[in-house]
N, C-alpha and C. Protein backbone atom coordinates (compact mmCIF):
# COMPACT_ATOMS: atom_id res chain seq x y z
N UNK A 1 -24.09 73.86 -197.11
CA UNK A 1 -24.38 75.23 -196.73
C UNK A 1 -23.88 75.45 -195.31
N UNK A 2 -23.19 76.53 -195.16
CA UNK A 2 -22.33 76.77 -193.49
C UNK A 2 -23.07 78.25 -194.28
N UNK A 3 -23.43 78.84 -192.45
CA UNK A 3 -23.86 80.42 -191.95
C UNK A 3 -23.90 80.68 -190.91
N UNK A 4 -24.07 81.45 -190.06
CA UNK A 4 -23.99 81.80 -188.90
C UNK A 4 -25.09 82.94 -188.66
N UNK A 5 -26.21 83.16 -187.78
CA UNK A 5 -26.61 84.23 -187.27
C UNK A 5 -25.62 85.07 -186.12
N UNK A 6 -25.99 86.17 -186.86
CA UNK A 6 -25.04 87.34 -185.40
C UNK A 6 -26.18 88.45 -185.30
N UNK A 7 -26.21 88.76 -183.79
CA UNK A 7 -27.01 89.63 -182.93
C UNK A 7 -26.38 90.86 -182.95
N UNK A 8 -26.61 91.67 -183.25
CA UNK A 8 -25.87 93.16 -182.93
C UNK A 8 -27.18 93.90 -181.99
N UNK A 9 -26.93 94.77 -181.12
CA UNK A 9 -27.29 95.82 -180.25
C UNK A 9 -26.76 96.98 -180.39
N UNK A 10 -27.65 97.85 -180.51
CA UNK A 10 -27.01 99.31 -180.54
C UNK A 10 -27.98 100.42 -179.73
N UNK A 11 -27.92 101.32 -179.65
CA UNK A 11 -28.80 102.22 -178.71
C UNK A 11 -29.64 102.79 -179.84
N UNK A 12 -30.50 103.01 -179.45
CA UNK A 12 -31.99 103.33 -180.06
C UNK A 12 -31.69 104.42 -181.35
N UNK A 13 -30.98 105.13 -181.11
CA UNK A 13 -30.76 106.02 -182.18
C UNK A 13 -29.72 105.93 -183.17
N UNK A 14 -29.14 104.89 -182.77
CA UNK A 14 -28.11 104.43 -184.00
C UNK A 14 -28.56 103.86 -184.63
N UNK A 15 -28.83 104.29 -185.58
CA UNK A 15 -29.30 103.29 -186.59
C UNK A 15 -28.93 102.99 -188.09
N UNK A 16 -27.26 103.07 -188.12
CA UNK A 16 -26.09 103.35 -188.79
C UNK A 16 -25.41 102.15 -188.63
N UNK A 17 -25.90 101.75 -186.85
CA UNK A 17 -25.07 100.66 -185.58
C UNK A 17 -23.65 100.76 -186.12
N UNK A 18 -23.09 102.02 -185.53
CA UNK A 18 -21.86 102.49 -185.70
C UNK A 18 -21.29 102.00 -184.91
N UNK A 19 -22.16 102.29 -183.69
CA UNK A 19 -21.47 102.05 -182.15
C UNK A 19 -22.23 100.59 -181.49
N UNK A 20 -21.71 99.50 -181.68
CA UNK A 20 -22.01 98.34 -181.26
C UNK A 20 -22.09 97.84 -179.52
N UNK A 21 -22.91 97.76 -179.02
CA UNK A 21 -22.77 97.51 -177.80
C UNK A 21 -22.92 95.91 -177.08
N UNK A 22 -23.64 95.46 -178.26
CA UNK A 22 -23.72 94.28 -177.92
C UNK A 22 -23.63 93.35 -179.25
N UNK A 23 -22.84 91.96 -179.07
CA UNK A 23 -22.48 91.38 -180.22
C UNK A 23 -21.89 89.76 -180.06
N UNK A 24 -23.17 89.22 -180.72
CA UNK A 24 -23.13 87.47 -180.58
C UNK A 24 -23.40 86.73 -181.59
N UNK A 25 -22.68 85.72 -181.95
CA UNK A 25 -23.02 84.74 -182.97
C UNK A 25 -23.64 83.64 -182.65
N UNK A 26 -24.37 82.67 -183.10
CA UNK A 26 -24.52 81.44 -183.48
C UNK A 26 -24.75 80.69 -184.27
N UNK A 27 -24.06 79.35 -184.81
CA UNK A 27 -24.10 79.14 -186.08
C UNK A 27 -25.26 78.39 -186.39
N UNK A 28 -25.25 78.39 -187.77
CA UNK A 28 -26.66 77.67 -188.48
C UNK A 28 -26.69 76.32 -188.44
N UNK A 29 -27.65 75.74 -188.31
CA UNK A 29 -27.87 73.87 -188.36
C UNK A 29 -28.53 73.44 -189.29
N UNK A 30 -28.62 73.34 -190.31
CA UNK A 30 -29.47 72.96 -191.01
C UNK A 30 -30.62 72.36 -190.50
N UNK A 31 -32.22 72.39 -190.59
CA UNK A 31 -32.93 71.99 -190.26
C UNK A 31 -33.30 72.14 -188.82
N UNK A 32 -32.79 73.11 -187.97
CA UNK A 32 -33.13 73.68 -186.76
C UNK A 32 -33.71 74.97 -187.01
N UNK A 33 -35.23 74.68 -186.15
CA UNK A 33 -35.69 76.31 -186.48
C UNK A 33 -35.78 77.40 -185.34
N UNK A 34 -35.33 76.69 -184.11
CA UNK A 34 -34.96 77.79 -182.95
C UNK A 34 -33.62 77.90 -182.66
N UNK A 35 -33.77 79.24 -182.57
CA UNK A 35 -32.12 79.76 -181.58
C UNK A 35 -32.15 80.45 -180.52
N UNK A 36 -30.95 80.35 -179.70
CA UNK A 36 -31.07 81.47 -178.51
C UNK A 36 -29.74 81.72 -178.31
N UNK A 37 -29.76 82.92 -177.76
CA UNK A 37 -28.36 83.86 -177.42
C UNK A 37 -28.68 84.48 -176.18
N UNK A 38 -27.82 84.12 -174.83
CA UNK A 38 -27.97 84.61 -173.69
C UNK A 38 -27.32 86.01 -173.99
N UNK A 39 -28.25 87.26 -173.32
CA UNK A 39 -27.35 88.44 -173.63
C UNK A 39 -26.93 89.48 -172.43
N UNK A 40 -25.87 89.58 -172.43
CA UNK A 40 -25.52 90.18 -171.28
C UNK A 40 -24.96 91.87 -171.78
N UNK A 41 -24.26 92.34 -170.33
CA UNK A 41 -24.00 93.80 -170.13
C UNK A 41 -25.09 94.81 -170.84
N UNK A 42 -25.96 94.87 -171.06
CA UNK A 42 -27.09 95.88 -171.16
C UNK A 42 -27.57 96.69 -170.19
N UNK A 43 -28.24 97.64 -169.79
CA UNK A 43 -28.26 98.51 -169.07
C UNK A 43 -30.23 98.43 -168.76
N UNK A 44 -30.36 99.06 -167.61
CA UNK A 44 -31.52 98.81 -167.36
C UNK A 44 -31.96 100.46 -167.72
N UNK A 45 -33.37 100.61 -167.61
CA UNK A 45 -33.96 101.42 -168.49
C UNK A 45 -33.52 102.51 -169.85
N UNK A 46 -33.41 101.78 -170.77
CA UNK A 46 -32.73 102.48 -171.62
C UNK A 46 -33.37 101.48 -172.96
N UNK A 47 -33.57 102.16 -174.13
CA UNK A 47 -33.87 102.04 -175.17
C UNK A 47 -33.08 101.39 -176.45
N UNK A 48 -33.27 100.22 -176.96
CA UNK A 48 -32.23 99.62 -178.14
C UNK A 48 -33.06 99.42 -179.23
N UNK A 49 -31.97 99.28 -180.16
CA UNK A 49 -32.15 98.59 -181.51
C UNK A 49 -31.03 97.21 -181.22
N UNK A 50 -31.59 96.64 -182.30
CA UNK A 50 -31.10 95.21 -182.48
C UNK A 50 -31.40 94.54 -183.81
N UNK A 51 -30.34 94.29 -184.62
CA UNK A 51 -30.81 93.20 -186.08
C UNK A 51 -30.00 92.19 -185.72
N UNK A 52 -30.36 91.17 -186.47
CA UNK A 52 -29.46 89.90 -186.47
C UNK A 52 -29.72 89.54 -188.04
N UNK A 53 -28.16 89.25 -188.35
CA UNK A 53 -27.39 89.03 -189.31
C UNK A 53 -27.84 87.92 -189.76
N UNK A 54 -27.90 87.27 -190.95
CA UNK A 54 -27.60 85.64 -191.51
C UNK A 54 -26.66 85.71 -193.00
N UNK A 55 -25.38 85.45 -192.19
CA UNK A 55 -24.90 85.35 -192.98
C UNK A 55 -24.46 83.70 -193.69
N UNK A 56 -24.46 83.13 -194.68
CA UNK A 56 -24.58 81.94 -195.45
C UNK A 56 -23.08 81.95 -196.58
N UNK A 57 -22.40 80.54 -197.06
CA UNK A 57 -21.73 80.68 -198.26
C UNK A 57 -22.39 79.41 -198.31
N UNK A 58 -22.16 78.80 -199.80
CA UNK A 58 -22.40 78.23 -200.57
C UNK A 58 -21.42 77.82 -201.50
N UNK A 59 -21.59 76.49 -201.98
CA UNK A 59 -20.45 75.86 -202.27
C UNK A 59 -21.04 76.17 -203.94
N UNK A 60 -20.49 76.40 -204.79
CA UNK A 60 -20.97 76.51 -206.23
C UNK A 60 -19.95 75.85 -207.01
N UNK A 61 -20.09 75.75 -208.41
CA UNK A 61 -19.44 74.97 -209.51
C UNK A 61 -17.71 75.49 -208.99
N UNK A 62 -17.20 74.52 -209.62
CA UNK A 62 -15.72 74.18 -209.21
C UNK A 62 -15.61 74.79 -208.17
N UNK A 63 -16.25 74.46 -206.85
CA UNK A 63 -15.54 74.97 -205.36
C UNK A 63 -15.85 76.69 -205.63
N UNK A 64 -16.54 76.88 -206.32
CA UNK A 64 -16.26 78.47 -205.70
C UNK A 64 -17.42 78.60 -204.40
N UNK A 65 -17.18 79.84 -203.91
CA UNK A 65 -17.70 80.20 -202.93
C UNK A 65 -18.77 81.33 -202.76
N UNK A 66 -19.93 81.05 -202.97
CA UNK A 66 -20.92 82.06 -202.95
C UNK A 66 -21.36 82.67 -201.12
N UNK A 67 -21.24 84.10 -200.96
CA UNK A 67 -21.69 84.55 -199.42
C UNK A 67 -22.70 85.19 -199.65
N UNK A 68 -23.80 84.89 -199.28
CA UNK A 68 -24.66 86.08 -198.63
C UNK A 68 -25.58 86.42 -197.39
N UNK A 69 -25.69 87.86 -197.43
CA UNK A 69 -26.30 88.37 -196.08
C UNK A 69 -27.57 88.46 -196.17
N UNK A 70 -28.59 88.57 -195.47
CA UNK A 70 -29.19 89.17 -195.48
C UNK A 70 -29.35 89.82 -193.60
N UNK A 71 -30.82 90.73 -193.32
CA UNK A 71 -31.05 91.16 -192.05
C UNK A 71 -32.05 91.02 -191.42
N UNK A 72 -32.62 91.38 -190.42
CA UNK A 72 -34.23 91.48 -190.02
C UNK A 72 -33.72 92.46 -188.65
N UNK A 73 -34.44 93.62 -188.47
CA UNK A 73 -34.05 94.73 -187.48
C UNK A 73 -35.18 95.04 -186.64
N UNK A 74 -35.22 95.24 -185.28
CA UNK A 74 -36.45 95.35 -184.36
C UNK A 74 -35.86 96.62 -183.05
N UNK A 75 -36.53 97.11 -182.30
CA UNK A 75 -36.18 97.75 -181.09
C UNK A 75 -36.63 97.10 -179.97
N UNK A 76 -35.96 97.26 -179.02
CA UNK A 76 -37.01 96.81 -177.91
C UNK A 76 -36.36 97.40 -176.39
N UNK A 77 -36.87 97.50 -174.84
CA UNK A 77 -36.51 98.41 -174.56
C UNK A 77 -35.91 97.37 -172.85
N UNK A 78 -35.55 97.83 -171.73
CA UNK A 78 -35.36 97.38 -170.58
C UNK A 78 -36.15 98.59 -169.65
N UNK A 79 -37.10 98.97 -169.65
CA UNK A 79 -37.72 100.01 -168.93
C UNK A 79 -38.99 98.86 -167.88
N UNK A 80 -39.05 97.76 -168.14
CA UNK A 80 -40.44 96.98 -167.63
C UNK A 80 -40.52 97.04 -166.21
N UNK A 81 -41.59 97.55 -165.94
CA UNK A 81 -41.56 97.86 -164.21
C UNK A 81 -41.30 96.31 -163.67
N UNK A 82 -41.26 94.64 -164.24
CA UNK A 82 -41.39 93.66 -163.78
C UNK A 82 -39.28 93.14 -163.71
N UNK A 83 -39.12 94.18 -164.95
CA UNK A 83 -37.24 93.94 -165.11
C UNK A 83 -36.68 94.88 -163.78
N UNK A 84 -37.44 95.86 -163.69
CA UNK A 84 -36.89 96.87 -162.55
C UNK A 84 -36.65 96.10 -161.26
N UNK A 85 -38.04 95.72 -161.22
CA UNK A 85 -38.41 95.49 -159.62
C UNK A 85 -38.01 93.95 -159.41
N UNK A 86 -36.90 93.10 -159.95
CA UNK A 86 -36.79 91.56 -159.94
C UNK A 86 -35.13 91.79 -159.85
N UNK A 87 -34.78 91.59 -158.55
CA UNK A 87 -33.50 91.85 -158.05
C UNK A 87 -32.81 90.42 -158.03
């Protein structure tokens, strides 16, 4: 089994995520259950959405190749008076 998680960012009201603003992969390990993705160029007080991807193939009868996706989608924001005020 080979997959990869990918991070997408989009602004709070896209929620189409037409317009991608932020966008990172990392691949899957089998048997690892944490990940992290340093994320940069974001903007300070301003409002996002964010899903991350898992995408997977699979090896099936004679070599074929099975893919699938699935998602999990959350918002979250950079407004924290502790993100403001930490220069």
């Amino acid at each position: 089994v080979s997959g990869k998680f990918i991070v997408q960012i989009v602004d709070i009201n896209d929620t189409n995520y037409s317009t991608i603003l932020y966008q990172n992969s990392v691949d899957y390990v089998e048997g690892q259950a944490n990940y992290s993705l340093k994320i940069n160029n974001i903007s300070l007080n301003q409002y996002y959405r964010f899903r991350v991807v898992f995408e997977t193939t699979y090896s099936a009868y004679l070599e074929n190749k099975i893919t699938t996706c699935s998602y999990s989608e959350g918002t979250f924001d950079t407004t924290s008076g502790y993100i403001n005020s930490s220069y």
